[in-house]
mmCIF file of C-alpha atoms and ligand atoms in Angstrom:
data_model
loop_
_atom_site.group_PDB
_atom_site.id
_atom_site.type_symbol
_atom_site.label_atom_id
_atom_site.label_comp_id
_atom_site.label_asym_id
_atom_site.label_seq_id
_atom_site.Cartn_x
_atom_site.Cartn_y
_atom_site.Cartn_z
ATOM 1 C CA MET A 1 -45.276 -53.055 10.789
ATOM 2 C CA ILE A 2 -43.408 -55.877 12.500
ATOM 3 C CA ARG A 3 -40.832 -57.274 10.108
ATOM 4 C CA PHE A 4 -39.776 -60.915 9.783
ATOM 5 C CA ALA A 5 -36.095 -61.862 10.055
ATOM 6 C CA VAL A 6 -34.019 -65.015 10.306
ATOM 7 C CA THR A 7 -30.404 -65.512 11.437
ATOM 8 C CA VAL A 8 -27.343 -66.788 9.595
ATOM 9 C CA SER A 9 -24.018 -67.621 11.272
ATOM 10 C CA LEU A 10 -20.719 -67.428 9.433
ATOM 11 C CA VAL A 11 -18.685 -68.090 12.592
ATOM 12 C CA GLU A 12 -17.028 -71.502 12.708
ATOM 13 C CA GLN A 13 -16.388 -71.264 16.468
ATOM 14 C CA ALA A 14 -20.104 -70.740 17.101
ATOM 15 C CA ARG A 15 -21.076 -74.070 15.555
ATOM 16 C CA GLY A 16 -23.808 -75.722 17.576
ATOM 17 C CA GLY A 17 -25.197 -72.301 18.491
ATOM 18 C CA PRO A 18 -28.769 -71.048 18.002
ATOM 19 C CA PHE A 19 -28.600 -69.844 14.408
ATOM 20 C CA VAL A 20 -30.953 -71.010 11.686
ATOM 21 C CA TYR A 21 -28.749 -70.787 8.602
ATOM 22 C CA TRP A 22 -25.035 -71.538 8.495
ATOM 23 C CA ASP A 23 -21.974 -70.743 6.376
ATOM 24 C CA ASP A 24 -23.585 -69.704 3.099
ATOM 25 C CA LEU A 25 -24.816 -66.117 3.116
ATOM 26 C CA ALA A 26 -26.157 -66.206 -0.443
ATOM 27 C CA ALA A 27 -28.109 -69.432 0.151
ATOM 28 C CA ALA A 28 -29.604 -67.923 3.323
ATOM 29 C CA PHE A 29 -30.700 -64.766 1.475
ATOM 30 C CA HIS A 30 -32.276 -66.755 -1.346
ATOM 31 C CA GLU A 31 -34.163 -69.279 0.788
ATOM 32 C CA ALA A 32 -35.353 -66.550 3.160
ATOM 33 C CA LYS A 33 -36.618 -64.591 0.178
ATOM 34 C CA GLU A 34 -38.457 -67.640 -1.160
ATOM 35 C CA LEU A 35 -40.093 -68.239 2.250
ATOM 36 C CA GLY A 36 -41.243 -64.621 2.541
ATOM 37 C CA TYR A 37 -38.857 -63.142 5.094
ATOM 38 C CA ASP A 38 -38.113 -59.417 5.084
ATOM 39 C CA ALA A 39 -34.556 -59.550 6.366
ATOM 40 C CA ILE A 40 -31.489 -61.501 7.471
ATOM 41 C CA GLU A 41 -29.586 -61.042 10.730
ATOM 42 C CA ILE A 42 -25.891 -61.765 10.178
ATOM 43 C CA PHE A 43 -23.470 -63.213 12.715
ATOM 44 C CA ALA A 44 -20.006 -62.796 11.170
ATOM 45 C CA PRO A 45 -16.448 -63.363 12.475
ATOM 46 C CA THR A 46 -15.283 -59.784 11.778
ATOM 47 C CA ALA A 47 -16.393 -56.555 10.143
ATOM 48 C CA THR A 48 -14.453 -57.395 6.986
ATOM 49 C CA HIS A 49 -15.419 -61.058 6.570
ATOM 50 C CA VAL A 50 -18.428 -60.462 4.331
ATOM 51 C CA ASP A 51 -17.633 -59.044 0.931
ATOM 52 C CA ARG A 52 -19.503 -55.732 0.784
ATOM 53 C CA THR A 53 -20.091 -55.839 -2.949
ATOM 54 C CA GLU A 54 -21.547 -59.323 -2.680
ATOM 55 C CA LEU A 55 -23.791 -58.283 0.200
ATOM 56 C CA ARG A 56 -24.998 -55.211 -1.700
ATOM 57 C CA GLN A 57 -25.790 -57.479 -4.658
ATOM 58 C CA LEU A 58 -27.697 -59.976 -2.462
ATOM 59 C CA ILE A 59 -29.789 -57.155 -1.014
ATOM 60 C CA GLN A 60 -30.506 -55.872 -4.489
ATOM 61 C CA ASP A 61 -31.304 -59.305 -5.949
ATOM 62 C CA THR A 62 -33.609 -60.442 -3.140
ATOM 63 C CA GLY A 63 -35.077 -57.174 -1.896
ATOM 64 C CA LEU A 64 -34.283 -58.337 1.643
ATOM 65 C CA GLN A 65 -32.726 -56.049 4.247
ATOM 66 C CA VAL A 66 -30.062 -56.713 6.869
ATOM 67 C CA ALA A 67 -32.001 -56.707 10.147
ATOM 68 C CA ALA A 68 -28.949 -56.491 12.410
ATOM 69 C CA VAL A 69 -25.344 -57.636 12.725
ATOM 70 C CA GLY A 70 -24.002 -59.550 15.727
ATOM 71 C CA THR A 71 -20.749 -58.836 17.562
ATOM 72 C CA GLY A 72 -20.522 -62.081 19.549
ATOM 73 C CA ALA A 73 -17.479 -63.353 17.612
ATOM 74 C CA GLY A 74 -15.416 -60.846 19.599
ATOM 75 C CA MET A 75 -16.201 -62.959 22.668
ATOM 76 C CA VAL A 76 -16.468 -66.415 21.105
ATOM 77 C CA VAL A 77 -13.276 -66.125 19.034
ATOM 78 C CA HIS A 78 -11.151 -63.559 20.935
ATOM 79 C CA GLN A 79 -12.643 -63.511 24.484
ATOM 80 C CA LEU A 80 -13.005 -59.727 24.236
ATOM 81 C CA HIS A 81 -15.594 -58.017 26.415
ATOM 82 C CA LEU A 82 -16.602 -54.584 27.650
ATOM 83 C CA CYS A 83 -16.061 -55.271 31.370
ATOM 84 C CA ASP A 84 -12.468 -56.437 31.067
ATOM 85 C CA ALA A 85 -10.412 -54.804 33.837
ATOM 86 C CA ASP A 86 -7.447 -54.737 31.445
ATOM 87 C CA GLU A 87 -7.815 -51.427 29.652
ATOM 88 C CA SER A 88 -6.046 -52.478 26.461
ATOM 89 C CA ARG A 89 -8.254 -55.602 26.112
ATOM 90 C CA ARG A 90 -11.326 -53.484 26.846
ATOM 91 C CA ASN A 91 -10.292 -51.016 24.151
ATOM 92 C CA LYS A 92 -9.823 -53.908 21.739
ATOM 93 C CA ALA A 93 -13.384 -54.997 22.524
ATOM 94 C CA ILE A 94 -14.649 -51.470 21.875
ATOM 95 C CA GLY A 95 -12.667 -51.316 18.618
ATOM 96 C CA PHE A 96 -14.022 -54.682 17.473
ATOM 97 C CA ILE A 97 -17.595 -53.516 18.080
ATOM 98 C CA SER A 98 -16.955 -50.097 16.461
ATOM 99 C CA ASP A 99 -15.811 -51.808 13.278
ATOM 100 C CA ILE A 100 -18.949 -53.955 13.201
ATOM 101 C CA ILE A 101 -21.129 -50.897 13.865
ATOM 102 C CA GLU A 102 -19.565 -49.190 10.829
ATOM 103 C CA TRP A 103 -19.984 -52.272 8.635
ATOM 104 C CA GLY A 104 -23.621 -52.699 9.653
ATOM 105 C CA ALA A 105 -24.374 -49.003 9.226
ATOM 106 C CA GLU A 106 -23.323 -49.209 5.568
ATOM 107 C CA PHE A 107 -26.336 -51.501 5.186
ATOM 108 C CA ASN A 108 -28.567 -49.608 7.581
ATOM 109 C CA ALA A 109 -28.251 -52.424 10.125
ATOM 110 C CA PRO A 110 -27.684 -51.866 13.841
ATOM 111 C CA ALA A 111 -25.088 -53.915 15.750
ATOM 112 C CA ILE A 112 -26.033 -56.136 18.677
ATOM 113 C CA ILE A 113 -24.026 -56.353 21.897
ATOM 114 C CA GLY A 114 -24.843 -59.669 23.554
ATOM 115 C CA SER A 115 -22.051 -61.849 24.886
ATOM 116 C CA MET A 116 -19.469 -59.046 24.425
ATOM 117 C CA GLN A 117 -20.990 -57.225 27.400
ATOM 118 C CA GLY A 118 -19.037 -59.747 29.484
ATOM 119 C CA ARG A 119 -19.548 -60.314 33.183
ATOM 120 C CA PHE A 120 -18.285 -58.868 36.433
ATOM 121 C CA ASP A 121 -15.595 -60.538 38.465
ATOM 122 C CA LYS A 122 -16.863 -61.473 41.946
ATOM 123 C CA ALA A 123 -13.589 -60.475 43.666
ATOM 124 C CA GLU A 124 -13.730 -56.992 42.164
ATOM 125 C CA GLY A 125 -17.489 -56.516 42.560
ATOM 126 C CA LYS A 126 -20.248 -55.408 40.206
ATOM 127 C CA GLU A 127 -19.940 -51.623 40.407
ATOM 128 C CA ALA A 128 -16.647 -51.307 38.477
ATOM 129 C CA SER A 129 -17.999 -53.425 35.637
ATOM 130 C CA LEU A 130 -21.224 -51.451 35.452
ATOM 131 C CA ARG A 131 -19.116 -48.285 35.104
ATOM 132 C CA ARG A 132 -17.157 -49.855 32.244
ATOM 133 C CA LEU A 133 -20.346 -51.084 30.587
ATOM 134 C CA SER A 134 -21.972 -47.663 30.909
ATOM 135 C CA ASP A 135 -18.919 -45.863 29.476
ATOM 136 C CA ALA A 136 -18.639 -48.327 26.585
ATOM 137 C CA LEU A 137 -22.341 -48.131 25.729
ATOM 138 C CA LYS A 138 -22.182 -44.327 25.743
ATOM 139 C CA THR A 139 -19.162 -44.294 23.415
ATOM 140 C CA LEU A 140 -20.529 -46.983 21.103
ATOM 141 C CA GLY A 141 -24.078 -45.602 21.146
ATOM 142 C CA LYS A 142 -22.723 -42.239 20.003
ATOM 143 C CA HIS A 143 -20.573 -43.906 17.350
ATOM 144 C CA ALA A 144 -23.638 -45.720 16.007
ATOM 145 C CA GLY A 145 -25.720 -42.538 16.115
ATOM 146 C CA ASP A 146 -23.097 -40.658 14.096
ATOM 147 C CA ARG A 147 -23.607 -43.324 11.431
ATOM 148 C CA GLY A 148 -27.373 -43.167 11.531
ATOM 149 C CA VAL A 149 -28.185 -46.414 13.349
ATOM 150 C CA PRO A 150 -29.111 -47.327 16.907
ATOM 151 C CA LEU A 151 -27.038 -49.739 18.995
ATOM 152 C CA ILE A 152 -28.730 -52.802 20.459
ATOM 153 C CA TYR A 153 -27.971 -54.146 23.946
ATOM 154 C CA GLU A 154 -29.158 -57.634 24.888
ATOM 155 C CA PRO A 155 -29.774 -58.768 28.468
ATOM 156 C CA LEU A 156 -28.851 -62.467 28.729
ATOM 157 C CA ASN A 157 -29.815 -65.250 31.084
ATOM 158 C CA ARG A 158 -27.887 -65.809 34.336
ATOM 159 C CA TYR A 159 -25.669 -68.521 32.857
ATOM 160 C CA GLU A 160 -24.300 -66.109 30.237
ATOM 161 C CA THR A 161 -23.933 -62.843 32.155
ATOM 162 C CA ASN A 162 -24.236 -61.547 35.701
ATOM 163 C CA LEU A 163 -24.778 -57.923 34.557
ATOM 164 C CA PHE A 164 -28.389 -57.635 33.331
ATOM 165 C CA ASN A 165 -30.779 -60.566 33.035
ATOM 166 C CA LYS A 166 -34.106 -58.725 32.841
ATOM 167 C CA LEU A 167 -35.426 -56.114 30.438
ATOM 168 C CA ALA A 168 -36.712 -53.755 33.133
ATOM 169 C CA ASP A 169 -33.359 -53.668 34.956
ATOM 170 C CA ALA A 170 -31.501 -52.977 31.730
ATOM 171 C CA ALA A 171 -34.017 -50.278 30.751
ATOM 172 C CA GLU A 172 -33.575 -48.625 34.156
ATOM 173 C CA PHE A 173 -29.783 -48.698 33.728
ATOM 174 C CA LEU A 174 -29.953 -47.051 30.291
ATOM 175 C CA LYS A 175 -32.201 -44.310 31.661
ATOM 176 C CA GLN A 176 -30.304 -43.712 34.894
ATOM 177 C CA GLU A 177 -26.949 -43.564 33.133
ATOM 178 C CA LYS A 178 -28.419 -41.364 30.381
ATOM 179 C CA ILE A 179 -27.093 -43.745 27.734
ATOM 180 C CA GLU A 180 -28.346 -42.476 24.409
ATOM 181 C CA ASN A 181 -29.123 -44.212 21.143
ATOM 182 C CA VAL A 182 -29.045 -47.659 22.765
ATOM 183 C CA VAL A 183 -32.136 -49.883 22.631
ATOM 184 C CA LEU A 184 -32.831 -53.315 24.089
ATOM 185 C CA LEU A 185 -32.899 -56.702 22.465
ATOM 186 C CA ALA A 186 -35.590 -58.891 23.983
ATOM 187 C CA ASP A 187 -34.629 -62.532 23.442
ATOM 188 C CA LEU A 188 -37.576 -64.757 24.335
ATOM 189 C CA PHE A 189 -35.205 -67.603 25.250
ATOM 190 C CA HIS A 190 -33.410 -65.559 27.928
ATOM 191 C CA MET A 191 -36.686 -63.968 29.030
ATOM 192 C CA ASN A 192 -38.316 -67.372 29.475
ATOM 193 C CA ILE A 193 -35.599 -68.177 32.015
ATOM 194 C CA GLU A 194 -35.466 -64.815 33.797
ATOM 195 C CA GLU A 195 -38.747 -62.894 33.597
ATOM 196 C CA SER A 196 -41.765 -63.506 35.832
ATOM 197 C CA ASN A 197 -44.069 -62.534 32.991
ATOM 198 C CA LEU A 198 -42.871 -62.019 29.433
ATOM 199 C CA ALA A 199 -45.716 -59.733 28.360
ATOM 200 C CA ASP A 200 -45.212 -57.470 31.386
ATOM 201 C CA ALA A 201 -41.481 -57.348 30.696
ATOM 202 C CA PHE A 202 -42.261 -55.900 27.253
ATOM 203 C CA ARG A 203 -44.626 -53.377 28.827
ATOM 204 C CA ALA A 204 -41.856 -52.315 31.236
ATOM 205 C CA ALA A 205 -39.302 -51.912 28.447
ATOM 206 C CA GLY A 206 -41.838 -50.096 26.243
ATOM 207 C CA LYS A 207 -40.272 -47.993 23.523
ATOM 208 C CA LEU A 208 -36.794 -49.119 24.516
ATOM 209 C CA THR A 209 -37.612 -52.478 22.909
ATOM 210 C CA GLY A 210 -35.568 -52.268 19.728
ATOM 211 C CA HIS A 211 -35.162 -55.836 18.464
ATOM 212 C CA ILE A 212 -36.531 -59.276 19.334
ATOM 213 C CA HIS A 213 -35.028 -62.751 19.125
ATOM 214 C CA PHE A 214 -38.243 -64.627 18.545
ATOM 215 C CA VAL A 215 -37.892 -68.232 19.584
ATOM 216 C CA ASP A 216 -39.637 -70.885 21.646
ATOM 217 C CA SER A 217 -39.003 -72.055 25.232
ATOM 218 C CA ASN A 218 -36.461 -74.680 24.110
ATOM 219 C CA ARG A 219 -34.735 -72.257 21.744
ATOM 220 C CA GLN A 220 -36.234 -74.018 18.739
ATOM 221 C CA ALA A 221 -38.489 -72.432 16.121
ATOM 222 C CA ALA A 222 -41.606 -70.703 17.448
ATOM 223 C CA GLY A 223 -44.233 -73.422 17.781
ATOM 224 C CA PHE A 224 -41.733 -76.210 18.546
ATOM 225 C CA GLY A 225 -41.772 -75.510 22.314
ATOM 226 C CA HIS A 226 -44.328 -74.461 24.895
ATOM 227 C CA LEU A 227 -44.208 -70.650 25.035
ATOM 228 C CA ASP A 228 -47.572 -68.916 25.112
ATOM 229 C CA PHE A 229 -47.138 -66.346 22.335
ATOM 230 C CA GLU A 230 -50.554 -64.689 22.396
ATOM 231 C CA PRO A 231 -49.956 -62.524 25.511
ATOM 232 C CA ILE A 232 -46.584 -61.493 24.051
ATOM 233 C CA VAL A 233 -48.226 -60.394 20.799
ATOM 234 C CA GLU A 234 -50.810 -58.456 22.798
ATOM 235 C CA ALA A 235 -48.078 -56.628 24.728
ATOM 236 C CA LEU A 236 -46.143 -55.870 21.529
ATOM 237 C CA ASN A 237 -49.273 -54.361 20.035
ATOM 238 C CA GLU A 238 -49.817 -52.304 23.192
ATOM 239 C CA ILE A 239 -46.316 -50.826 23.154
ATOM 240 C CA GLY A 240 -46.540 -50.232 19.401
ATOM 241 C CA TYR A 241 -43.533 -52.381 18.577
ATOM 242 C CA ASP A 242 -42.654 -52.112 14.891
ATOM 243 C CA GLY A 243 -39.136 -53.526 14.669
ATOM 244 C CA TYR A 244 -37.861 -56.941 13.674
ATOM 245 C CA ILE A 245 -38.701 -60.305 15.106
ATOM 246 C CA SER A 246 -35.686 -62.438 14.295
ATOM 247 C CA ALA A 247 -35.395 -66.210 14.572
ATOM 248 C CA GLU A 248 -32.312 -66.955 16.662
ATOM 249 C CA ALA A 249 -33.129 -70.632 17.016
ATOM 250 C CA PHE A 250 -31.415 -73.997 16.869
ATOM 251 C CA PRO A 251 -31.679 -75.497 13.374
ATOM 252 C CA ILE A 252 -33.639 -78.504 14.635
ATOM 253 C CA PRO A 253 -34.387 -80.675 12.708
ATOM 254 C CA ASP A 254 -32.608 -78.615 10.021
ATOM 255 C CA PRO A 255 -32.297 -74.993 8.847
ATOM 256 C CA SER A 256 -35.049 -75.157 6.213
ATOM 257 C CA ALA A 257 -37.601 -76.760 8.536
ATOM 258 C CA THR A 258 -36.735 -74.202 11.225
ATOM 259 C CA ALA A 259 -37.118 -71.273 8.840
ATOM 260 C CA ARG A 260 -40.409 -72.656 7.473
ATOM 261 C CA GLN A 261 -41.905 -73.307 10.904
ATOM 262 C CA THR A 262 -40.813 -69.875 12.131
ATOM 263 C CA ILE A 263 -42.404 -67.918 9.327
ATOM 264 C CA LYS A 264 -45.578 -69.989 9.552
ATOM 265 C CA ARG A 265 -45.866 -68.994 13.224
ATOM 266 C CA TYR A 266 -44.889 -65.364 12.448
ATOM 267 C CA ARG A 267 -47.745 -65.152 9.952
ATOM 268 C CA GLU A 268 -50.273 -66.656 12.363
ATOM 269 C CA LEU A 269 -49.278 -64.265 15.133
ATOM 270 C CA PHE A 270 -48.742 -61.133 13.026
ATOM 271 C CA PRO A 271 -51.132 -61.388 10.056
ATOM 272 C CA ARG A 272 -50.628 -58.735 7.384
HETATM 273 C C1 LER B 301 -26.626 -65.459 23.230
HETATM 274 O O1 LER B 301 -27.271 -66.319 24.099
HETATM 275 C C2 LER B 301 -27.578 -64.642 22.464
HETATM 276 O O2 LER B 301 -28.758 -64.646 22.704
HETATM 277 C C3 LER B 301 -27.047 -63.824 21.395
HETATM 278 O O3 LER B 301 -28.070 -63.164 20.736
HETATM 279 C C4 LER B 301 -26.062 -62.821 21.953
HETATM 280 O O4 LER B 301 -24.761 -63.042 21.611
HETATM 281 MN MN1 MN B 302 -30.223 -63.575 21.474
#
C-alpha cells in the first residue's frame, strides 16, 4: 500500500524552502494525524537536534511513522558534500550522514541524500566526483543496511547538481557500480524539469524507486499546478510501488492548506 507522508523542516537556514510544516515537530505530527497522514518526513539540523524521547512519544501518541529523515542541513548549514576533493571535508560529510542514518534507523526511517551529493568541479572533471560519490554511497549504504534501513539517493535538477538529473541514469550508476542497499528518491519537481516522460522514468527505475517527493509542477501541493498525475499513478501501479509519497512542497498559501490539499489529492489518486 502506498503510504501518505508530509514534510516538516526544523532547519532555520532552509527557511523559504519546499517544506510543508515548519519549526514545531509536535504540531506537525498532530495536524498530520488529524488530516489522515501515515507519516512525517523530518528535515533536521543534526542527528541530535530532535529529542529522541519526545519523538518516540509523538509516534506513540499519534500512531504516525517517520517516513524518512533528510541530510540536507549538512550542505545548507555546513557546505559539506560527498564530492569534496578535500578528504577531511568529505569525511566530515560522510560522518554527518552516518549520524543521521543512525538516528533515523532508531525510528525505522531511512536517510535521504539530496543536496549533500554535491556537484563536480568543471576544472577537475566529472569522473573523480563520480568515484567519490560511488565510494560514499557504498560505505553509507552498508552502514544503513547494518542498521536495518535502506539509504535513499535523490537525483536533482540541473540547477542543484551536475551529477545525476534523471532517474534512469542514477539507476544505471547504482547497478554498474554495484552499490547495494541504496534506492532512488523520485522528486516530481526535479523530474518535471529533467525527464522527457515522468511515467516512463518510473518504469525505467522500477524497483529501485524507494521514495517519492510528491508535488506539483510549481512545487506547490499536488493539484495546485499543472502536472498530469494519472499516467504517474498508472506507472506506479505497474512497477508495484508501495513506499511513501511525501509532500515536499512550498507552504503556499500556508502549511495547513498545503497539507489539506495534498492529502485530498493523495486520496483521489490512491483510493483505499
Ligand atoms: C532539494 O531540491 C530536494 O529536493 C531535497 O529533497 C533534497 O535535499
Ligand atoms: Mn526532493
